[in-house]
mmCIF file of C-alpha atoms and ligand atoms in Angstrom:
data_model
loop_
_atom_site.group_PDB
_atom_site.id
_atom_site.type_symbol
_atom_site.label_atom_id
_atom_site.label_comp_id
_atom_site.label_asym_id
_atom_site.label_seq_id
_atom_site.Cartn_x
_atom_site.Cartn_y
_atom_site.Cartn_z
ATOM 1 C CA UNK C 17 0.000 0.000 0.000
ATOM 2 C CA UNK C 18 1.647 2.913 -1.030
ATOM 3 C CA UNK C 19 0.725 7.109 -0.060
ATOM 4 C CA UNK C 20 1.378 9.050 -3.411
ATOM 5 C CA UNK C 21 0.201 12.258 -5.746
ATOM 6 C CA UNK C 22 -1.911 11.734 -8.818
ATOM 7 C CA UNK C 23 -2.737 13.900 -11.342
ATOM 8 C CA UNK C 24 -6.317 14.853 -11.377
ATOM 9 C CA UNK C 25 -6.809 14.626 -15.469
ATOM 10 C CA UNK C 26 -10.404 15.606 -15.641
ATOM 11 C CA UNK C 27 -14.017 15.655 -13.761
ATOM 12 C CA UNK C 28 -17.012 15.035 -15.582
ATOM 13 C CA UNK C 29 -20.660 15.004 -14.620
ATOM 14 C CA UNK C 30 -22.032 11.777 -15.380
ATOM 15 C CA UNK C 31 -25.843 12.375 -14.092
ATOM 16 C CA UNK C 32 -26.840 15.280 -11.992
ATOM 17 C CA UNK C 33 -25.222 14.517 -9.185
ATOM 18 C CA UNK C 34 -21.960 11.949 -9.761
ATOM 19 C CA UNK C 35 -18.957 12.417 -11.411
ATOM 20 C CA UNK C 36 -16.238 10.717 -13.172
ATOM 21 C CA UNK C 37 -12.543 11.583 -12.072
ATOM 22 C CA UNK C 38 -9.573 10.652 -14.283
ATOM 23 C CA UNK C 39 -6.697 10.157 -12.855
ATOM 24 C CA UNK C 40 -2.898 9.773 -13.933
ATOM 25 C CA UNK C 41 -0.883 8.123 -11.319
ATOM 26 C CA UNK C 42 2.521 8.971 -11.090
ATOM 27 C CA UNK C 43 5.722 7.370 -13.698
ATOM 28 C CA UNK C 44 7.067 4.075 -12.587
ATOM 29 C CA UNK C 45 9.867 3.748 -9.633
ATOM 30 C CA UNK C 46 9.042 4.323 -6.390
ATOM 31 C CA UNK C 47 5.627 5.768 -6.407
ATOM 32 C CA UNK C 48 4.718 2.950 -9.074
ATOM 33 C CA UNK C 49 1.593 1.332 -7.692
ATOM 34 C CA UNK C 50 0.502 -2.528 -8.697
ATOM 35 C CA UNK C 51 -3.716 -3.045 -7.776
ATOM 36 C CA UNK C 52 -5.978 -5.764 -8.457
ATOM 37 C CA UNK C 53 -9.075 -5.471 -10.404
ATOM 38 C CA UNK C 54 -12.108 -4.318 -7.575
ATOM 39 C CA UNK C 55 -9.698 -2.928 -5.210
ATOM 40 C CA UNK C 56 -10.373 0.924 -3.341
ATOM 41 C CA UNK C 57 -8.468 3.911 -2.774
ATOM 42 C CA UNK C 58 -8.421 6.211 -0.359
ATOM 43 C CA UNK C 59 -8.311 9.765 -0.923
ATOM 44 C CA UNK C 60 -7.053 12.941 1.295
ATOM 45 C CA UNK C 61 -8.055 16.064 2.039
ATOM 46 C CA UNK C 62 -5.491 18.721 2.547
ATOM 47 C CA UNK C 63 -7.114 18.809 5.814
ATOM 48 C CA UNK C 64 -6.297 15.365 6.749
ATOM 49 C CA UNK C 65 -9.817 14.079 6.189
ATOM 50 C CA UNK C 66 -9.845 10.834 3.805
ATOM 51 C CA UNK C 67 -12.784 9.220 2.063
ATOM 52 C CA UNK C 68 -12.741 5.868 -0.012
ATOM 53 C CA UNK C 69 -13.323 5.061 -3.309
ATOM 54 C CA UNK C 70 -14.089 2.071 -5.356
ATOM 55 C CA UNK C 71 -11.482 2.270 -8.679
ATOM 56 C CA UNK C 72 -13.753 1.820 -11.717
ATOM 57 C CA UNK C 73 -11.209 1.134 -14.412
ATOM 58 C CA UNK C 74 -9.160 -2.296 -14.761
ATOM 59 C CA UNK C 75 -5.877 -2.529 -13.787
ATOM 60 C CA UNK C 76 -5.169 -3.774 -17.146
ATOM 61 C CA UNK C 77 -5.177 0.234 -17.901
ATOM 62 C CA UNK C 78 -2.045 1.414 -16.356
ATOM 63 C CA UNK C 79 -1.542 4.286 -14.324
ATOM 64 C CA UNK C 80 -4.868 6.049 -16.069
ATOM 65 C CA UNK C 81 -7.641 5.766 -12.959
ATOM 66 C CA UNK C 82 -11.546 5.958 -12.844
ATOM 67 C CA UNK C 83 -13.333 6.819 -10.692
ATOM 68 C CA UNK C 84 -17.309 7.621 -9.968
ATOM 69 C CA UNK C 85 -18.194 9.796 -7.264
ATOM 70 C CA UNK C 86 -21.964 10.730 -6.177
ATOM 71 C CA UNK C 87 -21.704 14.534 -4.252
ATOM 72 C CA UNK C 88 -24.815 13.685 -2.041
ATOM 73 C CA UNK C 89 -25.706 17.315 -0.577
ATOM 74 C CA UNK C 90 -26.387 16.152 2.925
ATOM 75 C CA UNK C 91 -23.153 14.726 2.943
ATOM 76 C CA UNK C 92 -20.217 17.598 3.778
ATOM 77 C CA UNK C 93 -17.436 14.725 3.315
ATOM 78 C CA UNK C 94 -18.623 13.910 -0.425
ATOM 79 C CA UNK C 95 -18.867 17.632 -1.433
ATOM 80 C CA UNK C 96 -15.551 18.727 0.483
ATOM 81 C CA UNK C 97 -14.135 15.888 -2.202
ATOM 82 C CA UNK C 98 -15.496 16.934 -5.407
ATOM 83 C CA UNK C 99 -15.030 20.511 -4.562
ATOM 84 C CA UNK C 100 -11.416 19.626 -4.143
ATOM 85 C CA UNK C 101 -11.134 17.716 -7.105
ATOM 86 C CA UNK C 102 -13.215 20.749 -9.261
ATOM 87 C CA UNK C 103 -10.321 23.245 -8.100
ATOM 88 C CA UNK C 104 -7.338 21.565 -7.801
ATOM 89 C CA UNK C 105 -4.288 19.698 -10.331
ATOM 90 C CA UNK C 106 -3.205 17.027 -7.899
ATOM 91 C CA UNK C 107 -4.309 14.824 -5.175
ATOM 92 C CA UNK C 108 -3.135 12.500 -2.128
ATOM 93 C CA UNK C 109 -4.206 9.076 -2.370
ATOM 94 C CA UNK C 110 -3.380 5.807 -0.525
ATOM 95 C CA UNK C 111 -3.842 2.451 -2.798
ATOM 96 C CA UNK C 112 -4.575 -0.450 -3.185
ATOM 97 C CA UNK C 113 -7.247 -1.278 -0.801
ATOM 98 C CA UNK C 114 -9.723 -4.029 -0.296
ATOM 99 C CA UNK C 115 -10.093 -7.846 -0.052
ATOM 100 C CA UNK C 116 -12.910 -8.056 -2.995
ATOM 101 C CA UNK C 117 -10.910 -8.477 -5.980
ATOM 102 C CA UNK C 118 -10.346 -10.673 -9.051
ATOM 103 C CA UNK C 119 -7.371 -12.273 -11.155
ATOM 104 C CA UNK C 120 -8.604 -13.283 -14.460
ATOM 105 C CA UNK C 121 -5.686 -16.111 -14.289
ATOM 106 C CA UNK C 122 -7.004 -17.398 -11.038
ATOM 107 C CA UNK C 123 -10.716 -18.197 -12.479
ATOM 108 C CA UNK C 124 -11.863 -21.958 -12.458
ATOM 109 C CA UNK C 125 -13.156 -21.776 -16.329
ATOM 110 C CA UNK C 126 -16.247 -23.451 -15.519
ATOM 111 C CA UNK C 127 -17.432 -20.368 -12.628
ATOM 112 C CA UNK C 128 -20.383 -18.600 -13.181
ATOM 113 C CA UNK C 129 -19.987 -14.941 -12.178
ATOM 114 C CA UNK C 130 -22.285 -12.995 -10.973
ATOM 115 C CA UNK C 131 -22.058 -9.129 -10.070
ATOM 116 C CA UNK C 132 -24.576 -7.292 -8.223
ATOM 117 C CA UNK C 133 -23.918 -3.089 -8.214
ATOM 118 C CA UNK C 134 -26.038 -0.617 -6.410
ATOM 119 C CA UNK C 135 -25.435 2.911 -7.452
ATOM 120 C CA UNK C 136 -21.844 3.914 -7.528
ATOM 121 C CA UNK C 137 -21.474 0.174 -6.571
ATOM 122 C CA UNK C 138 -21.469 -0.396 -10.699
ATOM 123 C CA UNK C 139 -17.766 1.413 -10.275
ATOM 124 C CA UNK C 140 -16.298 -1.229 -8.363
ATOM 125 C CA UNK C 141 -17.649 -4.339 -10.970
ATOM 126 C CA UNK C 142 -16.785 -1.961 -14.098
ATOM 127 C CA UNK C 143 -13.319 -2.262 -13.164
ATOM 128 C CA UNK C 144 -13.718 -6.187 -12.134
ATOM 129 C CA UNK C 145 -15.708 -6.907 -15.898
ATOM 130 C CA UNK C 146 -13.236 -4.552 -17.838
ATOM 131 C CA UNK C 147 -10.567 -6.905 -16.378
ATOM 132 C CA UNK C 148 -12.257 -10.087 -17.356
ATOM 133 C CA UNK C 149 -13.215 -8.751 -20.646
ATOM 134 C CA UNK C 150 -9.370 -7.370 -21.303
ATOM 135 C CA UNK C 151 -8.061 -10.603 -20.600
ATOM 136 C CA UNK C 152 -10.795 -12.316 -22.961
ATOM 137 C CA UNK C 153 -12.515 -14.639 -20.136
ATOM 138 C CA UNK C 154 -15.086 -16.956 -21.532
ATOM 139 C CA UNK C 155 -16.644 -17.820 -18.141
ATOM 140 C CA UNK C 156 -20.348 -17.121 -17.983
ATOM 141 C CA UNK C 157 -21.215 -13.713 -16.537
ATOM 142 C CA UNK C 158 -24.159 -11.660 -15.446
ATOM 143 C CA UNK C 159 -24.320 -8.254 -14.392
ATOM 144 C CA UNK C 160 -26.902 -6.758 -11.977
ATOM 145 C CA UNK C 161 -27.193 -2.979 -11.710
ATOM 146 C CA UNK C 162 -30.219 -1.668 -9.280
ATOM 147 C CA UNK C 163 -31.313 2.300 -8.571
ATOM 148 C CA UNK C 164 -34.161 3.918 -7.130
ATOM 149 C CA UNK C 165 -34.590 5.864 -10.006
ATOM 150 C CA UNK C 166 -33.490 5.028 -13.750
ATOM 151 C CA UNK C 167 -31.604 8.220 -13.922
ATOM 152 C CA UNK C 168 -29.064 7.026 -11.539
ATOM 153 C CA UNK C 169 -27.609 3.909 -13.756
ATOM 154 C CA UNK C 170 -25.431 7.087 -14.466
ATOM 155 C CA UNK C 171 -23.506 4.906 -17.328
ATOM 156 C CA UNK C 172 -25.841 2.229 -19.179
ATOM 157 C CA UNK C 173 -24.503 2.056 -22.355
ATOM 158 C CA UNK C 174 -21.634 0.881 -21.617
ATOM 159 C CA UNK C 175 -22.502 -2.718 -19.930
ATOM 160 C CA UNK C 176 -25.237 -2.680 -22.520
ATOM 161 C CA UNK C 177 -22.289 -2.847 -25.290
ATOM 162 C CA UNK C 178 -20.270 -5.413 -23.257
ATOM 163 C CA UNK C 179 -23.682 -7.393 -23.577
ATOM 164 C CA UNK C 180 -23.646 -6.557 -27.496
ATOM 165 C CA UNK C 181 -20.507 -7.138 -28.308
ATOM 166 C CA UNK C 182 -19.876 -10.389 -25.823
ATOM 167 C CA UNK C 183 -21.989 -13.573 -26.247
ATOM 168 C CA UNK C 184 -20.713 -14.535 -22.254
ATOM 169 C CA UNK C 185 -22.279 -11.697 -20.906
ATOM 170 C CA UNK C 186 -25.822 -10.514 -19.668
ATOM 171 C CA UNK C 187 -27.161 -7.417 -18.388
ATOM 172 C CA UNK C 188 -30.162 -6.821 -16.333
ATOM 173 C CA UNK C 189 -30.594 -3.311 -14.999
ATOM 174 C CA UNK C 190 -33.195 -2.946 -12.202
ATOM 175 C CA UNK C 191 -34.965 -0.210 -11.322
ATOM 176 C CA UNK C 192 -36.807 0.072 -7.606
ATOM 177 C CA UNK C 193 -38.852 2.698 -7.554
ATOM 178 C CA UNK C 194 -40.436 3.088 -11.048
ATOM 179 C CA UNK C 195 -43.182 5.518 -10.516
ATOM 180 C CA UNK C 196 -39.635 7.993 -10.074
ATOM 181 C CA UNK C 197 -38.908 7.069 -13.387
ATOM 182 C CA UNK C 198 -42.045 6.734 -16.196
ATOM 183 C CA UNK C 199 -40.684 6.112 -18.895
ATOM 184 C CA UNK C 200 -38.495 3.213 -17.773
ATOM 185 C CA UNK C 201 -39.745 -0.368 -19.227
ATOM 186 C CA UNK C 202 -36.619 -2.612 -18.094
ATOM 187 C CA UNK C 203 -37.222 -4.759 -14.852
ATOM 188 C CA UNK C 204 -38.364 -3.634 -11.183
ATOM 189 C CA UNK C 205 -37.902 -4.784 -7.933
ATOM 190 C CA UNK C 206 -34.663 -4.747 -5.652
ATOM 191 C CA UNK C 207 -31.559 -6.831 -6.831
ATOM 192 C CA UNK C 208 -32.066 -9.706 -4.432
ATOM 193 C CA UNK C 209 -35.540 -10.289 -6.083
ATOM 194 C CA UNK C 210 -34.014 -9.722 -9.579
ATOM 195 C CA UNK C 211 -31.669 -12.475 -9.341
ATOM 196 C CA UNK C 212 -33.315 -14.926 -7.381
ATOM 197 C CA UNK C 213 -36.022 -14.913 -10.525
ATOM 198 C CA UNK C 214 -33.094 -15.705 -12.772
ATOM 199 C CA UNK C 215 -30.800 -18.246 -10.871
ATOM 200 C CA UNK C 216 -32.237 -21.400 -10.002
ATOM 201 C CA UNK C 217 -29.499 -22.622 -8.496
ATOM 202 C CA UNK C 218 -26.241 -21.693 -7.192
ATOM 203 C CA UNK C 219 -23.666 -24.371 -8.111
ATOM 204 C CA UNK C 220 -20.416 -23.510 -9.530
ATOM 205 C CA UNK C 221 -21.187 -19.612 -8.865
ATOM 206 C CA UNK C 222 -19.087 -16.688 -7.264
ATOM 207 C CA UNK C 223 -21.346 -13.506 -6.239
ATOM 208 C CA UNK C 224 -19.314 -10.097 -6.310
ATOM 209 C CA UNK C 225 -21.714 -7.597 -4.615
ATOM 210 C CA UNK C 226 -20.742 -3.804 -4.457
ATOM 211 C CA UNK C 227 -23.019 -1.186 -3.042
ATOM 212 C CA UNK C 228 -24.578 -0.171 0.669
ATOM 213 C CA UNK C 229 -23.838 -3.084 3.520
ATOM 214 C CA UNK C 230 -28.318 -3.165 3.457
ATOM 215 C CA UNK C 231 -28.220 -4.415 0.264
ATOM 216 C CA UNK C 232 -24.929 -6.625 0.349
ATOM 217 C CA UNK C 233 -26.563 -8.624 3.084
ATOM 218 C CA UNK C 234 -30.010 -8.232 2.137
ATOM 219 C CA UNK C 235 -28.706 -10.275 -0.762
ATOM 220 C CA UNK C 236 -26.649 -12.962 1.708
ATOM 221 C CA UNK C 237 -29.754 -13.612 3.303
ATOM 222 C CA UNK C 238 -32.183 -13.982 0.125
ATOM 223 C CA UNK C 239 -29.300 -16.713 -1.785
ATOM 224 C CA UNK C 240 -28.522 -18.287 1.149
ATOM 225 C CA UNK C 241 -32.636 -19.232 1.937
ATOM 226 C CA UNK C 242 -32.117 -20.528 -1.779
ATOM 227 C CA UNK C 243 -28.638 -22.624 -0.929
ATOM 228 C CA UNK C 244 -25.922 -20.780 -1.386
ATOM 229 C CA UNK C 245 -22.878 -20.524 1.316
ATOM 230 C CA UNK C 246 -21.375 -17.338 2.491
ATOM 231 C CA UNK C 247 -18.203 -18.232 0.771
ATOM 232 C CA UNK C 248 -19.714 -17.600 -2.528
ATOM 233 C CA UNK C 249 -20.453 -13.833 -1.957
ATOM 234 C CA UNK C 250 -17.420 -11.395 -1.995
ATOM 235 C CA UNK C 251 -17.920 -7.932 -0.657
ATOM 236 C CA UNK C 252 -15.800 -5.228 0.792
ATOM 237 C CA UNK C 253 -18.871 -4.451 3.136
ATOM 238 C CA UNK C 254 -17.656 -7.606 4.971
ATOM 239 C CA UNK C 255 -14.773 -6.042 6.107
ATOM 240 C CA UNK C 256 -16.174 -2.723 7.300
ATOM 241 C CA UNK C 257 -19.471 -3.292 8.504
ATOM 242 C CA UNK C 258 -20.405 -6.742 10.995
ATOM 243 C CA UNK C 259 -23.649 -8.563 9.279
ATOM 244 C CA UNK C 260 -26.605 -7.746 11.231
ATOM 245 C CA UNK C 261 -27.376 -9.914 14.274
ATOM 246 C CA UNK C 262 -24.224 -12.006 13.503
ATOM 247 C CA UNK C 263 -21.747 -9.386 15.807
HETATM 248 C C1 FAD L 149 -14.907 0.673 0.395
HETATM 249 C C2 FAD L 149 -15.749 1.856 -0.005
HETATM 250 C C3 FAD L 149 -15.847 2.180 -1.360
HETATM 251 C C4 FAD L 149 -16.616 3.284 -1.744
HETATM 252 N N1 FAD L 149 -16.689 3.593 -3.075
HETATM 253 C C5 FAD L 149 -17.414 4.646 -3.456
HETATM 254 C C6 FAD L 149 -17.503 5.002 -4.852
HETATM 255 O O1 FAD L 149 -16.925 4.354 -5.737
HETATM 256 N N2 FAD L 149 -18.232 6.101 -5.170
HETATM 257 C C7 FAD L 149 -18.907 6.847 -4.232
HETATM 258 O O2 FAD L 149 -19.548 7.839 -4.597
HETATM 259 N N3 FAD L 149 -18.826 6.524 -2.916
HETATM 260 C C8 FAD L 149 -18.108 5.463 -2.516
HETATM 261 N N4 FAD L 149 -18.030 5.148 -1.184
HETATM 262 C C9 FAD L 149 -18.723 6.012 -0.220
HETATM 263 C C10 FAD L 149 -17.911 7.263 0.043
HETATM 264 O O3 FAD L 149 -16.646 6.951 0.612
HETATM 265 C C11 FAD L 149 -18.696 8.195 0.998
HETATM 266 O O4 FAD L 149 -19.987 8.365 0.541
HETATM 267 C C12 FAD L 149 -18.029 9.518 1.048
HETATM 268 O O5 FAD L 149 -16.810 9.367 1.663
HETATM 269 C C13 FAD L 149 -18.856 10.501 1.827
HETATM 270 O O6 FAD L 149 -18.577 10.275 3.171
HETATM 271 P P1 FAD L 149 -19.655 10.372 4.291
HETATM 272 O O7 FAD L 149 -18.943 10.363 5.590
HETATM 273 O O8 FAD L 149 -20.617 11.467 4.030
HETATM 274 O O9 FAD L 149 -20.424 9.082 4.065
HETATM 275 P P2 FAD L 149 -20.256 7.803 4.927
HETATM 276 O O10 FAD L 149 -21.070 7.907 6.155
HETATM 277 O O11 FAD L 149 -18.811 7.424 5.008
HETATM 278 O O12 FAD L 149 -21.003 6.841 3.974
HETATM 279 C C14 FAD L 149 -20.388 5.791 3.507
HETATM 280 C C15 FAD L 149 -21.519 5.070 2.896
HETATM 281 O O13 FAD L 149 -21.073 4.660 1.655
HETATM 282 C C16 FAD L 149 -21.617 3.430 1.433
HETATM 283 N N5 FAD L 149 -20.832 2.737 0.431
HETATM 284 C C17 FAD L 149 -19.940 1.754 0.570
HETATM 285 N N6 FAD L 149 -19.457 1.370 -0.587
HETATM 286 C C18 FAD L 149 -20.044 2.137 -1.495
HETATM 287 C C19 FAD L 149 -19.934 2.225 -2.888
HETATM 288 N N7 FAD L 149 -19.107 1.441 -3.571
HETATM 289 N N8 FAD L 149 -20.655 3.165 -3.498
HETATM 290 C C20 FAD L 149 -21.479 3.960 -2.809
HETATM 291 N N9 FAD L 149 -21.625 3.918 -1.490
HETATM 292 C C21 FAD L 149 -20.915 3.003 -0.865
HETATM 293 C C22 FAD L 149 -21.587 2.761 2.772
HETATM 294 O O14 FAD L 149 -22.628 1.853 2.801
HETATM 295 C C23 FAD L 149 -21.902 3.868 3.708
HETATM 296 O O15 FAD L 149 -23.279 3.905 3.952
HETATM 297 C C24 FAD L 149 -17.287 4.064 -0.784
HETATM 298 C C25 FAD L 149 -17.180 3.722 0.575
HETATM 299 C C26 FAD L 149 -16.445 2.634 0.946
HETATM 300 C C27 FAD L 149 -16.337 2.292 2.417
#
């Protein structure tokens, strides 16, 4: 884990209110910085303050970073960070962080993947997919992406294309709360509901679930009632936040 300064190479509004961040990390030596596809960062404040971030592109693209940030106005931390990153060249950041992360070389071929993203969740399996897809993984993969409202799957063309263009892939965006939306006609419901309808069974699958810890283990709890063990659902929330009633 290494403490370094990136280059903040743009800041882009993706929807209304999140953001993607390019970043340039610095040349190789010291500062050179090796992360696995999934992994966080954390980022400073000149103040000291530090917030984290999933890294939305794959590894597999060098020392260019990604990364999707929602300014939520009740939250002072998230605008503090994209005020920052609006007015200012460079940034501290501490990287790589996180146990939830994949190796394209490591997969058993016959795995069935499955990635679940609420939100800015989608950042974290965008970088995991563009891995998988970079290193030309035929394993069997579906993508889950759930929001309230259909505005916030802030970036749907592009697993829509990696469904195009990839016969190994399948998308299924989810929208909760469709009277927020009107015009949406794509599938409703919450995620665990979405792919408990699709999977009837969970042999030879590996969950990656990204998003708030509610819906991480809203989602252990609706595949395990339907067989599956713990072991097959990877999540940073497991690391930062205890499951509910389990200490
Ligand atoms: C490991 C990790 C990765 C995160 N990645 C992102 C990201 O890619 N983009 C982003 O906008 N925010 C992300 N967040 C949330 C972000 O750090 C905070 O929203 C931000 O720091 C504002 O801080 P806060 O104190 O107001 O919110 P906090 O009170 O710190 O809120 C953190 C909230 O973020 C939720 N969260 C956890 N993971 C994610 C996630 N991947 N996406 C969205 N919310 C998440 C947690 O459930 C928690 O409720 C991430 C948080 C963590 C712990």
């Amino acid at each position: 884990m290494k403490k370094l300064n990136s280059d903040i190479t743009s800041v882009e509004v993706l929807t209304s209110d999140v953001y993607r961040v390019r970043l340039h990390l610095p040349a190789a030596g010291t500062e050179a910085v090796n992360f696995h596809a999934g992994q966080y960062l954390d980022l400073f404040l000149p103040d000291g303050r530090k917030a984290s971030f999933s890294i939305a592109s794959a590894p597999d693209q060098g020392r260019d970073l990604e990364l999707h940030i929602r300014r939520m106005p009740d939250s002072e931390m998230s605008c503090a960070v994209m005020d920052y990153l609006q007015h200012n060249k460079t940034v501290e950041l501490e990287l790589p962080k996180g146990n939830c992360w994949l190796d394209a070389s490591g997969l058993a071929p016959e795995s069935r993947l499955v990635f679940a993203a609420a939100s800015t969740g989608f950042s974290q399996i965008k970088s995991m997919v563009e891995h998988l897809l970079a290193n030309q993984v035929m394993n069997h993969i579906r993508i889950y992406w759930g929001a309230r409202d259909a505005r916030d799957l802030y970036h749907l063309a592009l697993p829509e294309q990696w469904a195009r263009e990839h016969a190994n892939v399948h998308f299924v965006p989810v929208v909760s709360e469709p009277e927020l939306s009107p015009d949406w006609i794509g599938r409703t419901g919450v995620l665990p509901q979405a792919i408990l309808e699709d999977l009837d069974h969970f042999e030879d699958t590996q969950i990656y679930a990204s998003g708030s810890p509610a819906m991480v283990y809203a989602l252990l709890d609706a595949c395990e009632a339907h067989g599956m063990v713990e072991s097959q659902l990877h999540s940073d929330v497991f690391a930062y936040a205890p499951r509910p009633g389990k200490g």
